[in-house]
Amino acid sequence: PYEYHISTVDLTSEEQSNYDNLKAKISRLFAIWSSSEEPEKSQLKGKLDVLNFSARRIVRGASGKLDAMSRILKDRYEENQHWIIYCDTRKMMSEAEVRIRDLGVIPKIYYSEMDDFNRSQSLISFEREGGLLLAMKCLDEGVNITCISHGMVLSSTTNPREFIQRRGRMLRLSPGKEIAHIFDAFA
Protein backbone atom coordinates (compact mmCIF):
# COMPACT_ATOMS: atom_id res chain seq x y z
CA PRO A 1 0.00 0.00 0.00
CA TYR A 2 1.06 3.58 -0.63
CA GLU A 3 0.00 7.18 -0.37
CA TYR A 4 0.72 9.38 -3.36
CA HIS A 5 1.02 13.12 -2.73
CA ILE A 6 1.34 15.64 -5.54
CA SER A 7 2.64 19.16 -5.01
CA THR A 8 2.36 21.64 -7.82
CA VAL A 9 4.67 24.62 -7.85
CA ASP A 10 4.80 27.76 -9.94
CA LEU A 11 7.80 28.85 -11.90
CA THR A 12 9.51 32.01 -10.68
CA SER A 13 8.98 35.07 -12.89
CA GLU A 14 12.47 34.57 -14.36
CA GLU A 15 11.86 30.86 -14.99
CA GLN A 16 8.47 31.63 -16.53
CA SER A 17 9.94 34.33 -18.77
CA ASN A 18 12.70 31.98 -19.99
CA TYR A 19 10.15 29.20 -20.53
CA ASP A 20 7.78 31.52 -22.44
CA ASN A 21 10.65 32.74 -24.66
CA LEU A 22 11.63 29.17 -25.48
CA LYS A 23 8.03 28.17 -26.21
CA ALA A 24 7.66 31.17 -28.57
CA LYS A 25 10.84 30.10 -30.41
CA ILE A 26 9.54 26.54 -30.57
CA SER A 27 6.21 27.72 -32.04
CA ARG A 28 7.93 29.81 -34.72
CA LEU A 29 10.36 27.03 -35.61
CA PHE A 30 7.58 24.43 -35.67
CA ALA A 31 5.61 26.55 -38.16
CA ILE A 32 8.69 26.69 -40.41
CA TRP A 33 9.34 22.96 -39.91
CA SER A 34 5.77 21.93 -40.78
CA SER A 35 5.93 23.69 -44.15
CA SER A 36 9.48 22.55 -44.98
CA GLU A 37 10.71 19.67 -47.07
CA GLU A 38 13.66 17.34 -46.60
CA PRO A 39 16.61 17.82 -45.91
CA GLU A 40 15.73 21.15 -44.23
CA LYS A 41 13.03 19.39 -42.19
CA SER A 42 15.51 17.04 -40.48
CA GLN A 43 17.88 19.94 -39.68
CA LEU A 44 15.03 21.91 -38.10
CA LYS A 45 13.95 18.83 -36.11
CA GLY A 46 17.31 18.82 -34.34
CA LYS A 47 16.90 22.47 -33.41
CA LEU A 48 13.35 21.81 -32.18
CA ASP A 49 14.61 18.95 -30.01
CA VAL A 50 17.23 21.20 -28.40
CA LEU A 51 14.67 23.92 -27.66
CA ASN A 52 12.19 21.39 -26.24
CA PHE A 53 14.89 19.90 -24.02
CA SER A 54 15.78 23.38 -22.74
CA ALA A 55 12.12 24.13 -21.93
CA ARG A 56 11.71 20.81 -20.11
CA ARG A 57 14.92 21.50 -18.17
CA ILE A 58 13.40 24.71 -16.79
CA VAL A 59 10.33 22.81 -15.59
CA ARG A 60 12.35 19.90 -14.14
CA GLY A 61 14.66 22.27 -12.28
CA ALA A 62 12.04 24.74 -11.02
CA SER A 63 13.26 26.29 -7.78
CA GLY A 64 9.78 26.02 -6.27
CA LYS A 65 10.34 22.28 -6.05
CA LEU A 66 12.98 22.88 -3.39
CA ASP A 67 10.53 25.04 -1.45
CA ALA A 68 8.00 22.19 -1.61
CA MET A 69 10.69 19.74 -0.46
CA SER A 70 11.52 21.89 2.56
CA ARG A 71 7.85 22.22 3.54
CA ILE A 72 7.19 18.50 3.17
CA LEU A 73 10.28 17.51 5.15
CA LYS A 74 9.52 20.01 7.90
CA ASP A 75 5.98 18.61 8.23
CA ARG A 76 6.61 14.91 7.64
CA TYR A 77 10.21 13.83 8.23
CA GLU A 78 11.02 11.85 11.37
CA GLU A 79 14.32 10.33 12.47
CA ASN A 80 14.95 6.71 11.48
CA GLN A 81 12.70 6.93 8.44
CA HIS A 82 14.28 6.09 5.10
CA TRP A 83 13.69 8.91 2.58
CA ILE A 84 15.05 9.12 -0.94
CA ILE A 85 14.92 12.40 -2.84
CA TYR A 86 15.56 12.41 -6.58
CA CYS A 87 17.23 15.57 -7.87
CA ASP A 88 17.71 16.69 -11.46
CA THR A 89 21.17 18.26 -11.43
CA ARG A 90 24.21 18.65 -9.19
CA LYS A 91 23.12 22.25 -8.59
CA MET A 92 19.68 21.12 -7.44
CA MET A 93 21.23 18.43 -5.26
CA SER A 94 23.60 20.95 -3.65
CA GLU A 95 20.76 23.37 -2.97
CA ALA A 96 18.63 20.53 -1.56
CA GLU A 97 21.51 19.51 0.71
CA VAL A 98 21.82 23.07 2.07
CA ARG A 99 18.08 23.30 2.73
CA ILE A 100 18.03 19.90 4.44
CA ARG A 101 20.99 20.86 6.63
CA ASP A 102 19.07 24.04 7.54
CA LEU A 103 16.39 21.70 8.92
CA GLY A 104 19.02 20.10 11.17
CA VAL A 105 19.46 16.90 9.15
CA ILE A 106 22.64 15.74 7.41
CA PRO A 107 21.65 13.96 4.20
CA LYS A 108 23.53 11.15 2.54
CA ILE A 109 24.49 11.67 -1.08
CA TYR A 110 24.47 9.21 -4.00
CA TYR A 111 25.21 10.08 -7.61
CA SER A 112 26.86 8.34 -10.54
CA GLU A 113 30.09 10.39 -10.54
CA MET A 114 30.97 9.27 -6.99
CA ASP A 115 33.59 6.56 -6.68
CA ASP A 116 32.32 3.04 -5.99
CA PHE A 117 33.52 3.00 -2.37
CA ASN A 118 31.73 6.22 -1.37
CA ARG A 119 28.55 5.20 -3.20
CA SER A 120 28.61 1.86 -1.39
CA GLN A 121 29.23 3.54 1.99
CA SER A 122 26.32 5.93 1.44
CA LEU A 123 23.95 3.03 0.76
CA ILE A 124 25.20 0.94 3.69
CA SER A 125 24.85 3.90 6.06
CA PHE A 126 21.42 4.75 4.67
CA GLU A 127 20.10 1.21 5.03
CA ARG A 128 21.48 0.85 8.55
CA GLU A 129 20.67 4.29 10.00
CA GLY A 130 17.90 5.68 7.82
CA GLY A 131 17.75 9.38 7.10
CA LEU A 132 17.62 11.28 3.84
CA LEU A 133 19.38 10.09 0.70
CA LEU A 134 19.78 12.59 -2.13
CA ALA A 135 20.14 10.83 -5.48
CA MET A 136 20.78 12.07 -8.97
CA LYS A 137 20.63 10.12 -12.24
CA CYS A 138 21.09 6.79 -10.56
CA LEU A 139 19.28 4.32 -8.33
CA ASP A 140 16.68 3.92 -11.07
CA GLU A 141 17.68 0.34 -11.85
CA GLY A 142 19.85 -2.42 -10.50
CA VAL A 143 19.97 -1.45 -6.82
CA ASN A 144 17.50 -2.98 -4.38
CA ILE A 145 16.89 -0.78 -1.33
CA THR A 146 13.71 -2.19 0.18
CA CYS A 147 13.75 -0.06 3.34
CA ILE A 148 12.74 3.20 1.60
CA SER A 149 9.56 4.30 3.34
CA HIS A 150 9.29 7.81 1.88
CA GLY A 151 10.41 9.26 -1.39
CA MET A 152 10.28 12.54 -3.19
CA VAL A 153 10.70 13.07 -6.90
CA LEU A 154 11.89 16.57 -7.71
CA SER A 155 12.99 15.65 -11.22
CA SER A 156 10.34 13.97 -13.32
CA THR A 157 11.17 13.19 -16.90
CA THR A 158 9.20 12.14 -19.94
CA ASN A 159 10.97 8.76 -19.90
CA PRO A 160 8.26 6.25 -18.86
CA ARG A 161 10.79 3.69 -17.60
CA GLU A 162 12.50 6.24 -15.35
CA PHE A 163 9.12 7.44 -14.08
CA ILE A 164 8.10 3.91 -13.12
CA GLN A 165 11.52 2.91 -11.72
CA ARG A 166 11.75 5.92 -9.40
CA ARG A 167 8.32 5.39 -7.91
CA GLY A 168 8.76 1.62 -7.85
CA ARG A 169 11.92 2.07 -5.79
CA MET A 170 9.68 3.24 -2.94
CA LEU A 171 7.09 0.47 -3.31
CA ARG A 172 9.31 -2.48 -2.39
CA LEU A 173 8.21 -4.76 0.45
CA SER A 174 10.36 -4.67 3.57
CA PRO A 175 9.94 -6.04 7.11
CA GLY A 176 8.25 -3.43 9.31
CA LYS A 177 7.27 -1.25 6.37
CA GLU A 178 3.51 -1.04 6.25
CA ILE A 179 3.01 1.76 3.74
CA ALA A 180 5.07 3.81 1.31
CA HIS A 181 4.72 7.59 1.00
CA ILE A 182 5.51 9.08 -2.40
CA PHE A 183 5.75 12.82 -2.93
CA ASP A 184 5.92 14.29 -6.42
CA ALA A 185 6.67 17.92 -7.19
CA PHE A 186 5.42 19.17 -10.55
CA ALA A 187 5.89 22.64 -12.01
Coordinates of C-alpha atoms in Angstrom, one line a residue:
P1 CA 0.0 0.0 0.0
Y2 CA 1.1 3.6 -0.6
E3 CA 0.0 7.2 -0.4
Y4 CA 0.7 9.4 -3.4
H5 CA 1.0 13.1 -2.7
I6 CA 1.3 15.6 -5.5
S7 CA 2.6 19.2 -5.0
T8 CA 2.4 21.6 -7.8
V9 CA 4.7 24.6 -7.8
D10 CA 4.8 27.8 -9.9
L11 CA 7.8 28.9 -11.9
T12 CA 9.5 32.0 -10.7
S13 CA 9.0 35.1 -12.9
E14 CA 12.5 34.6 -14.4
E15 CA 11.9 30.9 -15.0
Q16 CA 8.5 31.6 -16.5
S17 CA 9.9 34.3 -18.8
N18 CA 12.7 32.0 -20.0
Y19 CA 10.1 29.2 -20.5
D20 CA 7.8 31.5 -22.4
N21 CA 10.7 32.7 -24.7
L22 CA 11.6 29.2 -25.5
K23 CA 8.0 28.2 -26.2
A24 CA 7.7 31.2 -28.6
K25 CA 10.8 30.1 -30.4
I26 CA 9.5 26.5 -30.6
S27 CA 6.2 27.7 -32.0
R28 CA 7.9 29.8 -34.7
L29 CA 10.4 27.0 -35.6
F30 CA 7.6 24.4 -35.7
A31 CA 5.6 26.5 -38.2
I32 CA 8.7 26.7 -40.4
W33 CA 9.3 23.0 -39.9
S34 CA 5.8 21.9 -40.8
S35 CA 5.9 23.7 -44.2
S36 CA 9.5 22.5 -45.0
E37 CA 10.7 19.7 -47.1
E38 CA 13.7 17.3 -46.6
P39 CA 16.6 17.8 -45.9
E40 CA 15.7 21.1 -44.2
K41 CA 13.0 19.4 -42.2
S42 CA 15.5 17.0 -40.5
Q43 CA 17.9 19.9 -39.7
L44 CA 15.0 21.9 -38.1
K45 CA 13.9 18.8 -36.1
G46 CA 17.3 18.8 -34.3
K47 CA 16.9 22.5 -33.4
L48 CA 13.4 21.8 -32.2
D49 CA 14.6 18.9 -30.0
V50 CA 17.2 21.2 -28.4
L51 CA 14.7 23.9 -27.7
N52 CA 12.2 21.4 -26.2
F53 CA 14.9 19.9 -24.0
S54 CA 15.8 23.4 -22.7
A55 CA 12.1 24.1 -21.9
R56 CA 11.7 20.8 -20.1
R57 CA 14.9 21.5 -18.2
I58 CA 13.4 24.7 -16.8
V59 CA 10.3 22.8 -15.6
R60 CA 12.3 19.9 -14.1
G61 CA 14.7 22.3 -12.3
A62 CA 12.0 24.7 -11.0
S63 CA 13.3 26.3 -7.8
G64 CA 9.8 26.0 -6.3
K65 CA 10.3 22.3 -6.1
L66 CA 13.0 22.9 -3.4
D67 CA 10.5 25.0 -1.4
A68 CA 8.0 22.2 -1.6
M69 CA 10.7 19.7 -0.5
S70 CA 11.5 21.9 2.6
R71 CA 7.8 22.2 3.5
I72 CA 7.2 18.5 3.2
L73 CA 10.3 17.5 5.1
K74 CA 9.5 20.0 7.9
D75 CA 6.0 18.6 8.2
R76 CA 6.6 14.9 7.6
Y77 CA 10.2 13.8 8.2
E78 CA 11.0 11.8 11.4
E79 CA 14.3 10.3 12.5
N80 CA 15.0 6.7 11.5
Q81 CA 12.7 6.9 8.4
H82 CA 14.3 6.1 5.1
W83 CA 13.7 8.9 2.6
I84 CA 15.0 9.1 -0.9
I85 CA 14.9 12.4 -2.8
Y86 CA 15.6 12.4 -6.6
C87 CA 17.2 15.6 -7.9
D88 CA 17.7 16.7 -11.5
T89 CA 21.2 18.3 -11.4
R90 CA 24.2 18.7 -9.2
K91 CA 23.1 22.2 -8.6
M92 CA 19.7 21.1 -7.4
M93 CA 21.2 18.4 -5.3
S94 CA 23.6 20.9 -3.6
E95 CA 20.8 23.4 -3.0
A96 CA 18.6 20.5 -1.6
E97 CA 21.5 19.5 0.7
V98 CA 21.8 23.1 2.1
R99 CA 18.1 23.3 2.7
I100 CA 18.0 19.9 4.4
R101 CA 21.0 20.9 6.6
D102 CA 19.1 24.0 7.5
L103 CA 16.4 21.7 8.9
G104 CA 19.0 20.1 11.2
V105 CA 19.5 16.9 9.1
I106 CA 22.6 15.7 7.4
P107 CA 21.6 14.0 4.2
K108 CA 23.5 11.1 2.5
I109 CA 24.5 11.7 -1.1
Y110 CA 24.5 9.2 -4.0
Y111 CA 25.2 10.1 -7.6
S112 CA 26.9 8.3 -10.5
E113 CA 30.1 10.4 -10.5
M114 CA 31.0 9.3 -7.0
D115 CA 33.6 6.6 -6.7
D116 CA 32.3 3.0 -6.0
F117 CA 33.5 3.0 -2.4
N118 CA 31.7 6.2 -1.4
R119 CA 28.5 5.2 -3.2
S120 CA 28.6 1.9 -1.4
Q121 CA 29.2 3.5 2.0
S122 CA 26.3 5.9 1.4
L123 CA 24.0 3.0 0.8
I124 CA 25.2 0.9 3.7
S125 CA 24.8 3.9 6.1
F126 CA 21.4 4.8 4.7
E127 CA 20.1 1.2 5.0
R128 CA 21.5 0.8 8.6
E129 CA 20.7 4.3 10.0
G130 CA 17.9 5.7 7.8
G131 CA 17.7 9.4 7.1
L132 CA 17.6 11.3 3.8
L133 CA 19.4 10.1 0.7
L134 CA 19.8 12.6 -2.1
A135 CA 20.1 10.8 -5.5
M136 CA 20.8 12.1 -9.0
K137 CA 20.6 10.1 -12.2
C138 CA 21.1 6.8 -10.6
L139 CA 19.3 4.3 -8.3
D140 CA 16.7 3.9 -11.1
E141 CA 17.7 0.3 -11.8
G142 CA 19.8 -2.4 -10.5
V143 CA 20.0 -1.4 -6.8
N144 CA 17.5 -3.0 -4.4
I145 CA 16.9 -0.8 -1.3
T146 CA 13.7 -2.2 0.2
C147 CA 13.7 -0.1 3.3
I148 CA 12.7 3.2 1.6
S149 CA 9.6 4.3 3.3
H150 CA 9.3 7.8 1.9
G151 CA 10.4 9.3 -1.4
M152 CA 10.3 12.5 -3.2
V153 CA 10.7 13.1 -6.9
L154 CA 11.9 16.6 -7.7
S155 CA 13.0 15.7 -11.2
S156 CA 10.3 14.0 -13.3
T157 CA 11.2 13.2 -16.9
T158 CA 9.2 12.1 -19.9
N159 CA 11.0 8.8 -19.9
P160 CA 8.3 6.2 -18.9
R161 CA 10.8 3.7 -17.6
E162 CA 12.5 6.2 -15.3
F163 CA 9.1 7.4 -14.1
I164 CA 8.1 3.9 -13.1
Q165 CA 11.5 2.9 -11.7
R166 CA 11.8 5.9 -9.4
R167 CA 8.3 5.4 -7.9
G168 CA 8.8 1.6 -7.9
R169 CA 11.9 2.1 -5.8
M170 CA 9.7 3.2 -2.9
L171 CA 7.1 0.5 -3.3
R172 CA 9.3 -2.5 -2.4
L173 CA 8.2 -4.8 0.4
S174 CA 10.4 -4.7 3.6
P175 CA 9.9 -6.0 7.1
G176 CA 8.2 -3.4 9.3
K177 CA 7.3 -1.2 6.4
E178 CA 3.5 -1.0 6.3
I179 CA 3.0 1.8 3.7
A180 CA 5.1 3.8 1.3
H181 CA 4.7 7.6 1.0
I182 CA 5.5 9.1 -2.4
F183 CA 5.7 12.8 -2.9
D184 CA 5.9 14.3 -6.4
A185 CA 6.7 17.9 -7.2
F186 CA 5.4 19.2 -10.5
A187 CA 5.9 22.6 -12.0

